[in-house]
Structure formats: structure tokens, C-alpha cells
CSV table of C-alpha atoms in Angstrom, one decimal:
chain,number,residue,atom,x,y,z
A,1338,MET,CA,136.2,106.3,81.9
A,1339,ALA,CA,133.6,103.6,82.6
A,1340,THR,CA,130.2,104.9,83.7
A,1341,VAL,CA,127.8,102.8,85.8
A,1342,ARG,CA,124.6,102.7,83.9
A,1343,LEU,CA,121.1,102.4,85.2
A,1344,THR,CA,120.9,98.9,83.7
A,1345,ASP,CA,123.7,97.9,86.0
A,1346,ILE,CA,122.0,98.9,89.2
A,1347,VAL,CA,118.3,98.3,88.6
A,1348,GLU,CA,116.6,94.9,88.2
A,1349,PRO,CA,113.2,96.1,87.0
A,1350,ALA,CA,111.0,93.4,88.7
A,1351,GLU,CA,112.9,93.7,92.0
A,1352,PHE,CA,112.9,97.5,91.9
A,1353,THR,CA,109.1,97.6,91.3
A,1354,ALA,CA,108.4,95.2,94.2
A,1355,TYR,CA,110.6,97.3,96.4
A,1356,ILE,CA,108.9,100.5,95.5
A,1357,LEU,CA,105.4,99.1,96.0
A,1358,GLN,CA,106.3,97.5,99.4
A,1359,GLN,CA,108.1,100.6,100.7
A,1360,THR,CA,105.5,103.1,99.5
A,1361,MET,CA,102.7,101.1,101.2
A,1362,THR,CA,104.5,100.8,104.6
A,1363,LYS,CA,106.7,103.9,105.0
A,1364,SER,CA,104.3,106.8,104.5
A,1365,ALA,CA,103.2,108.6,107.6
A,1366,LEU,CA,99.5,108.0,106.8
A,1367,ALA,CA,100.1,104.2,106.6
A,1368,GLN,CA,102.2,104.2,109.8
A,1369,SER,CA,99.4,106.1,111.6
A,1370,GLY,CA,96.8,103.5,110.8
A,1371,VAL,CA,94.8,106.0,108.8
A,1372,MET,CA,95.4,104.2,105.6
A,1373,VAL,CA,95.3,100.5,105.7
A,1374,PRO,CA,96.1,98.0,102.9
A,1375,ASN,CA,92.9,96.5,101.6
A,1376,ASN,CA,93.2,93.0,100.1
A,1377,VAL,CA,90.1,93.4,98.0
A,1378,ILE,CA,91.4,96.5,96.4
A,1379,ALA,CA,94.8,94.9,95.9
A,1380,GLN,CA,93.3,91.9,94.2
A,1381,GLN,CA,91.0,93.9,92.0
A,1382,LEU,CA,93.8,96.1,90.7
A,1383,GLY,CA,95.0,93.1,88.8
A,1384,MET,CA,91.6,92.6,87.1
A,1385,GLY,CA,90.1,94.4,84.1
A,1386,SER,CA,87.8,97.4,84.3
A,1387,HIS,CA,88.0,101.0,85.6
A,1388,SER,CA,86.2,100.3,88.9
A,1389,PHE,CA,84.8,97.5,91.0
A,1390,THR,CA,82.1,97.1,93.7
A,1391,VAL,CA,82.7,96.1,97.3
A,1392,PRO,CA,79.5,94.8,99.0
A,1393,MET,CA,79.1,95.7,102.7
A,1394,TRP,CA,76.8,94.7,105.6
A,1395,HIS,CA,75.2,97.3,107.8
A,1396,ASP,CA,75.2,96.8,111.6
A,1397,LEU,CA,72.1,95.5,113.3
A,1398,ALA,CA,69.5,98.2,114.0
A,1399,ASP,CA,69.1,99.2,117.6
A,1400,ASP,CA,65.5,98.2,117.8
A,1401,GLU,CA,64.1,97.6,121.3
A,1402,ALA,CA,64.3,93.9,122.2
A,1403,ASP,CA,61.1,91.8,122.4
A,1404,ILE,CA,59.5,91.2,125.8
A,1405,ALA,CA,59.1,87.5,126.1
A,1406,ASN,CA,55.8,86.0,127.3
A,1407,ASP,CA,54.1,82.5,127.6
A,1408,ASP,CA,51.5,83.0,124.9
A,1409,PRO,CA,52.0,80.3,122.3
A,1410,ASP,CA,50.2,82.3,119.7
A,1411,ALA,CA,52.3,85.4,120.1
A,1412,HIS,CA,55.2,85.1,117.7
A,1413,SER,CA,58.2,87.4,117.3
A,1414,THR,CA,58.8,89.2,114.0
A,1415,PRO,CA,62.4,88.7,112.9
A,1416,LYS,CA,64.4,91.7,111.8
A,1417,LYS,CA,66.8,91.7,108.8
A,1418,ILE,CA,70.3,93.0,108.2
A,1419,GLY,CA,70.8,95.7,105.6
A,1420,THR,CA,73.3,95.7,102.8
A,1421,ASN,CA,74.9,98.3,100.6
A,1422,LYS,CA,77.8,98.6,98.2
A,1423,GLN,CA,80.8,100.9,97.6
A,1424,LEU,CA,82.2,101.5,94.2
A,1425,VAL,CA,86.0,101.8,94.2
A,1426,ARG,CA,87.7,103.7,91.4
A,1427,LYS,CA,91.1,102.5,90.0
A,1428,SER,CA,93.8,104.8,88.9
A,1429,PHE,CA,96.4,103.9,86.3
A,1430,LEU,CA,99.5,106.0,86.9
A,1431,HIS,CA,102.9,106.6,85.3
A,1432,GLN,CA,105.8,108.9,85.7
A,1433,SER,CA,109.2,109.0,84.0
A,1434,TRP,CA,112.5,110.7,84.5
A,1435,SER,CA,115.4,111.1,82.1
A,1436,ALA,CA,119.0,112.2,82.0
A,1437,MET,CA,121.5,112.7,79.3
A,1438,ASN,CA,124.6,110.5,79.6
A,1439,LEU,CA,127.0,113.3,78.8
A,1440,ALA,CA,125.6,115.4,81.7
A,1441,SER,CA,126.2,112.6,84.1
A,1442,GLU,CA,129.6,112.0,82.6
A,1443,ILE,CA,130.7,115.7,83.1
A,1444,ALA,CA,129.1,115.9,86.6
A,1445,GLY,CA,131.0,112.7,87.6
A,1446,ASP,CA,127.9,111.1,89.0
A,1447,ASP,CA,125.0,109.3,87.5
A,1448,ALA,CA,121.9,111.4,87.6
A,1449,LEU,CA,119.6,108.5,87.2
A,1450,LYS,CA,121.0,106.8,90.2
A,1451,LYS,CA,119.8,109.8,92.2
A,1452,ILE,CA,116.4,109.6,90.5
A,1453,GLN,CA,116.2,105.9,91.4
A,1454,SER,CA,116.7,106.7,95.1
A,1455,ARG,CA,113.8,109.1,95.1
A,1456,VAL,CA,111.1,107.1,93.2
A,1457,GLN,CA,109.7,105.6,96.4
A,1458,SER,CA,109.3,109.0,98.0
A,1459,TYR,CA,107.6,110.3,94.8
A,1460,TRP,CA,104.9,107.6,94.9
A,1461,GLU,CA,104.4,108.2,98.6
A,1462,ARG,CA,103.7,111.8,98.0
A,1463,GLN,CA,101.4,111.0,95.0
A,1464,LEU,CA,99.4,108.5,97.2
A,1465,GLN,CA,99.1,111.2,99.9
A,1466,LYS,CA,98.0,113.8,97.3
A,1467,ARG,CA,95.3,111.4,96.0
A,1468,LEU,CA,94.1,110.8,99.6
A,1469,VAL,CA,93.9,114.6,100.3
A,1470,ALA,CA,92.0,115.2,97.0
A,1471,SER,CA,89.5,112.4,97.9
A,1472,LEU,CA,89.0,113.9,101.3
A,1473,GLN,CA,88.2,117.2,99.7
A,1474,GLY,CA,85.6,115.4,97.6
A,1475,VAL,CA,83.9,113.6,100.4
A,1476,LEU,CA,84.0,116.8,102.6
A,1477,ALA,CA,82.3,118.8,99.8
A,1478,ASP,CA,79.7,116.1,99.3
A,1479,ASN,CA,79.0,116.1,103.0
A,1480,VAL,CA,78.4,119.8,103.1
A,1481,ALA,CA,76.2,119.7,99.9
A,1482,ASN,CA,74.2,116.5,100.7
A,1483,HIS,CA,74.4,115.6,104.4
A,1484,GLY,CA,73.9,118.8,106.3
A,1485,SER,CA,77.6,119.1,107.2
A,1486,ASP,CA,77.2,116.4,109.9
A,1487,MET,CA,80.9,115.5,109.6
A,1488,VAL,CA,82.1,119.1,109.8
A,1489,LEU,CA,82.7,121.7,112.6
A,1490,ASP,CA,83.3,125.2,111.2
A,1491,ILE,CA,84.5,127.8,113.7
A,1492,SER,CA,86.1,130.0,111.0
A,1493,ALA,CA,83.3,132.6,111.2
A,1494,GLU,CA,83.6,133.0,115.0
A,1495,THR,CA,84.9,136.3,116.4
A,1496,GLY,CA,88.5,136.8,117.3
A,1497,ALA,CA,90.4,133.9,119.0
A,1498,ALA,CA,87.2,131.7,118.9
A,1499,ALA,CA,87.9,131.2,115.2
A,1500,LEU,CA,91.4,129.9,115.7
A,1501,PHE,CA,92.5,126.2,115.7
A,1502,ASN,CA,92.4,124.9,119.3
A,1503,ALA,CA,92.2,121.7,121.3
A,1504,ALA,CA,88.5,122.2,122.3
A,1505,ALA,CA,87.5,122.6,118.7
A,1506,VAL,CA,89.2,119.3,117.8
A,1507,ILE,CA,87.3,117.6,120.6
A,1508,ASP,CA,84.0,119.0,119.3
A,1509,THR,CA,84.9,117.9,115.8
A,1510,ALA,CA,85.5,114.4,117.1
A,1511,GLY,CA,82.1,114.7,118.8
A,1512,THR,CA,80.4,114.7,115.4
A,1513,MET,CA,81.0,111.0,115.5
A,1514,GLY,CA,79.0,110.6,118.7
A,1515,ASP,CA,80.0,107.7,120.9
A,1516,SER,CA,82.4,106.5,118.1
A,1517,MET,CA,84.7,109.5,118.7
A,1518,ASN,CA,87.1,107.4,120.7
A,1519,ASP,CA,87.8,105.4,117.6
A,1520,LEU,CA,89.8,108.3,116.1
A,1521,VAL,CA,93.5,107.6,115.7
A,1522,GLY,CA,94.9,110.3,113.4
A,1523,ILE,CA,94.8,114.0,112.5
A,1524,ALA,CA,96.0,115.6,109.3
A,1525,MET,CA,96.7,119.3,109.3
A,1526,HIS,CA,98.4,122.1,107.2
A,1527,SER,CA,101.8,123.1,108.3
A,1528,ASP,CA,100.4,126.6,109.3
A,1529,VAL,CA,98.0,124.8,111.7
A,1530,TYR,CA,100.8,122.5,112.9
A,1531,ARG,CA,103.0,125.5,113.8
A,1532,ARG,CA,100.1,127.0,115.8
A,1533,ALA,CA,99.7,123.7,117.6
A,1534,LEU,CA,103.4,123.6,118.3
A,1535,LYS,CA,103.4,127.1,119.7
A,1536,ASN,CA,100.5,126.2,122.0
A,1537,ASP,CA,102.3,123.0,123.2
A,1538,LEU,CA,99.6,120.8,121.7
A,1539,ILE,CA,102.1,118.5,120.0
A,1540,GLU,CA,103.9,115.7,121.8
A,1541,PHE,CA,106.6,113.4,120.3
A,1542,ILE,CA,106.9,109.7,120.9
A,1543,PRO,CA,109.5,107.3,119.5
A,1544,ASP,CA,108.5,104.8,116.8
A,1545,SER,CA,109.8,101.2,116.7
A,1546,GLN,CA,113.1,102.6,115.4
A,1547,GLY,CA,113.4,105.3,118.0
A,1548,LYS,CA,112.5,108.1,115.6
A,1549,PRO,CA,110.1,110.8,117.0
A,1550,ILE,CA,106.5,110.7,115.8
A,1551,ALA,CA,104.4,113.8,116.3
A,1552,THR,CA,101.1,113.3,118.1
A,1553,PHE,CA,98.2,115.6,119.0
A,1554,ARG,CA,96.4,114.5,122.2
A,1555,GLY,CA,97.3,110.9,121.3
A,1556,LEU,CA,96.4,111.2,117.6
A,1557,ALA,CA,99.1,110.4,115.1
A,1558,THR,CA,99.8,113.7,113.3
A,1559,VAL,CA,100.3,114.1,109.6
A,1560,VAL,CA,101.4,117.4,108.2
A,1561,ASP,CA,100.5,118.1,104.6
A,1562,ASP,CA,100.3,121.4,102.8
A,1563,GLY,CA,98.0,119.9,100.2
A,1564,LEU,CA,95.1,120.2,102.7
A,1565,PRO,CA,92.7,122.9,101.6
A,1566,VAL,CA,93.2,126.6,102.5
A,1567,ASP,CA,90.4,129.0,101.4
A,1568,ASN,CA,90.7,132.7,102.2
A,1569,GLY,CA,92.5,131.9,105.5
A,1570,VAL,CA,90.2,129.0,106.4
A,1571,TYR,CA,92.2,125.8,107.0
A,1572,THR,CA,90.7,122.3,106.8
A,1573,THR,CA,91.9,119.8,109.3
A,1574,ALA,CA,90.9,116.1,109.0
A,1575,LEU,CA,90.4,113.5,111.8
A,1576,PHE,CA,90.6,109.8,111.0
A,1577,GLY,CA,89.4,106.6,112.6
A,1578,GLN,CA,91.4,103.4,112.3
A,1579,GLY,CA,91.2,102.2,108.7
A,1580,ALA,CA,89.4,105.3,107.5
A,1581,VAL,CA,90.9,104.9,104.1
A,1582,GLY,CA,91.6,101.6,102.3
A,1583,TYR,CA,94.1,101.4,99.6
A,1584,GLY,CA,96.1,99.2,97.3
A,1585,MET,CA,99.0,99.4,94.9
A,1586,ALA,CA,100.1,97.0,92.3
A,1587,GLU,CA,102.2,96.9,89.1
A,1588,PRO,CA,100.3,96.6,85.8
A,1589,ASN,CA,99.6,93.2,84.4
A,1590,ILE,CA,100.7,94.1,80.8
A,1591,ALA,CA,103.3,96.9,80.9
A,1592,ASP,CA,106.3,96.6,83.2
A,1593,GLY,CA,106.2,98.4,86.5
A,1594,THR,CA,109.7,99.6,85.9
A,1595,GLU,CA,111.1,100.0,82.4
A,1596,ILE,CA,114.4,101.4,81.3
A,1597,GLU,CA,114.5,103.1,77.9
A,1598,ASN,CA,117.8,103.7,76.3
A,1599,LEU,CA,118.1,106.2,73.4
A,1600,PRO,CA,121.7,105.9,72.0
A,1601,SER,CA,121.2,108.5,69.3
A,1602,ALA,CA,120.0,111.3,71.6
A,1603,GLY,CA,122.4,114.1,72.2
A,1604,ARG,CA,124.1,113.4,68.9
A,1605,GLY,CA,125.1,110.0,70.1
A,1606,GLY,CA,125.9,110.9,73.6
A,1607,GLY,CA,122.8,108.9,74.7
A,1608,GLN,CA,119.9,109.3,76.9
A,1609,GLN,CA,118.4,107.1,79.6
A,1610,ILE,CA,114.8,107.2,80.8
A,1611,LEU,CA,113.3,105.4,83.8
A,1612,HIS,CA,109.6,104.7,83.5
A,1613,SER,CA,107.6,103.8,86.7
A,1614,ARG,CA,104.0,102.6,86.5
A,1615,VAL,CA,101.5,101.7,89.3
A,1616,ASN,CA,97.9,100.8,89.5
A,1617,THR,CA,96.3,102.1,92.7
A,1618,GLY,CA,93.0,102.6,94.5
A,1619,VAL,CA,92.5,105.0,97.4
A,1620,HIS,CA,89.0,104.8,99.0
A,1621,PRO,CA,87.5,106.5,102.1
A,1622,ALA,CA,85.4,104.0,104.1
A,1623,GLY,CA,81.7,104.5,104.0
A,1624,PHE,CA,81.6,106.3,100.6
A,1625,THR,CA,81.0,105.2,97.1
A,1626,TRP,CA,82.5,106.5,93.9
A,1627,VAL,CA,79.8,107.9,91.6
A,1628,GLU,CA,81.8,108.7,88.4
A,1629,THR,CA,80.2,111.7,86.9
A,1630,THR,CA,83.1,113.8,85.7
A,1631,VAL,CA,86.1,111.9,84.6
A,1632,ALA,CA,87.6,113.0,81.3
A,1633,ASP,CA,90.5,110.4,81.0
A,1634,GLU,CA,91.1,106.8,81.9
A,1635,SER,CA,91.8,107.6,85.5
A,1636,PRO,CA,90.5,110.5,87.8
A,1637,SER,CA,92.8,113.4,88.2
A,1638,LEU,CA,93.4,115.1,91.5
A,1639,THR,CA,90.8,117.7,90.6
A,1640,GLU,CA,88.2,115.1,89.7
A,1641,LEU,CA,88.9,113.2,93.0
A,1642,ALA,CA,88.1,116.5,94.8
A,1643,ASP,CA,84.8,116.9,92.9
A,1644,PRO,CA,81.9,116.3,95.3
A,1645,ASP,CA,79.7,115.1,92.4
A,1646,ASN,CA,82.0,112.0,92.3
A,1647,TRP,CA,81.3,110.9,95.9
A,1648,ASN,CA,78.3,109.8,98.0
A,1649,ARG,CA,78.2,108.6,101.6
A,1650,VAL,CA,76.3,105.2,101.9
A,1651,VAL,CA,76.5,104.7,105.7
A,1652,GLU,CA,75.2,106.5,108.7
A,1653,ARG,CA,77.3,109.3,110.2
A,1654,LYS,CA,78.9,107.3,113.0
A,1655,ALA,CA,80.0,104.5,110.6
A,1656,ALA,CA,82.1,106.9,108.5
A,1657,PRO,CA,85.4,107.3,110.5
A,1658,LEU,CA,86.2,110.8,109.3
A,1659,ALA,CA,85.6,114.3,110.7
A,1660,PHE,CA,86.7,117.8,109.5
A,1661,LEU,CA,87.5,121.0,111.3
A,1662,MET,CA,87.4,124.4,109.5
A,1663,SER,CA,89.4,127.0,111.4
A,1664,ARG,CA,91.9,129.9,111.1
A,1665,VAL,CA,95.4,130.4,112.4
A,1666,THR,CA,95.3,134.2,112.7
A,1667,GLU,CA,92.4,136.4,113.6
A,1668,ALA,CA,90.5,137.8,110.7
């Protein structure tokens, strides 16, 4: 009986392009506007080095305007515009999946065909995990070094006052001052999401394809159980438009998709392995990567969550992120 092989259904270059394109447009974070493709990151992923620097301009200071007069000897003193830079860390990632030919033969279906159909979703989840880990890092940095000016913590309040609620979300947004209306998204743990549902705080609107999108008071809602939970205290993150820039690209040297065939495996039954490789950068706006504790060629999820690897380089209102610490049940 003839068996359709992975080499018959996958054109590596086309498959890689499809995976990258779909991963960068289909994830809930990308659709919400929280994560936006960044051309600089995308271009730099094809260059050498572990990281790269993105220069940035500060806004003009709100100094009081000069009062004009008619004295020819009274000259104005020009102000200047400030600059800073953000270091963006690259990650070089790989995953592979294998199946024995005999197993697929006996099952009557090709296991690697199923694997192929799920690779895009795998990279979507990995991208989201790396975002969540980065958020943990910048949150911890904010608590340690910036007086928690991006955080509202109600978890120590008494009774119901410690529970996730709409007023607390508004106060969290208020940490951004008059930039609070720039928020477009909210990410929460599924336990928090269930509480919001029970309290009728979630509304559903159709997307361009008619599928329902969850929103919280107009904010695109992302549910992710990777968000931190510590002794019953849940972290909820609020995002402004473009709060996180990101890019994905296939490697320059190795193939983005590679099919490895091992005819001798399984005593000649054969084994097929699908390798998938991506270079990626995920970077919260207004922060720079410090690189203090990275043991390998790319930061792990644990290292992305390490506050020692992050530092905010803009004023509070220019960092389009805010965090709420709350509970879902009374302590």
C-alpha cells in the first residue's frame, strides 16, 4: 500500500513562509494590536550578532513657552531633544517532531501530516509564552527599580476589595495618567477571565470573519494561563497600541523547514523528522535588554522573566503597559 510521505506534501521554503506569515498575523495578541510587526527587528534578525540597538527620540519637554518682548538684546535659549536607545535581544529557536513510518502505516494515517498542521499553532504559543515571560521581567524590574509606578496591587485588601473588578482595571489604567485612553488590550489568566464572565464584564464582538472576539470594556481580551499566579495573586496586564514590537524570520544559513529521513530506523521501517527553525525578537516598548544572566545562545523563558535583564528607559507615560495584581477568591 502506498503511503503519502512528508516529502510529498511539504515544500520546505513555502511551508516556512506560510508558518511565519500565519504566526505573525493569526495570534490573538497580534490581532488585538498589542503586538505589532517591527520592520527594524525583522531586518536585524537576518544580520549577525545576538542583539542590536534601536535608537529613539524622547518627546519635547513641557517647559513653559517664552514670553516674547521687543528687547533686541533679550535672546531666547533653545531647548534640545533627548535621545536614548533600546537593546533588543534575538532568539534562535528550533523544534522538531518525528514519527515512525510503521506506526503511521498501521494507523492508516500519516502522523507527520498531523504534525505539519499544528506547527503554526506551536509557534504562536511559543511567541505568546516569550511575551508573557518578558512581561514578567519588566514588571519585576518596575517593582524593584521604579517604585511600582506601573502596578496597582489590590491583593492585600480585605475581602471583596482584593478581587479583580472593573474599578481596579480603571485605576490600573490610571497609572498611565492622561495616556490611559491609549490602552487597547488586556491579558488575563483564565481564572480571572471566568470571574469577569460571571460578573458580565466580558462582551463579544465579531471580527472581520464574523467570529466572536472577547472584549473587556472595549479592550481586546487575551486569555493566557502563562500569566503569573503567586499564592492566589493573579497578574493581569494592560497594553497600549504597539506595546510590544516583534519580528520572526527564518535563519540565513540553516533551512527554516528541514525534513530528515532515517531509512534504517525501526530496523528499516524508517523514521521521518520535521525540523522547524525561526529567529525571533519580542521587545516591550520603552525597555532595554541588559543581558546579565543568559547561559546559552538565546534567553530562555526563565531568563526573559529575570528583572536583572530589563531596564525602563522612558518616562512612565511613554511605556504603554500597566499591571494589576488581584485575587479571584477572598483570602
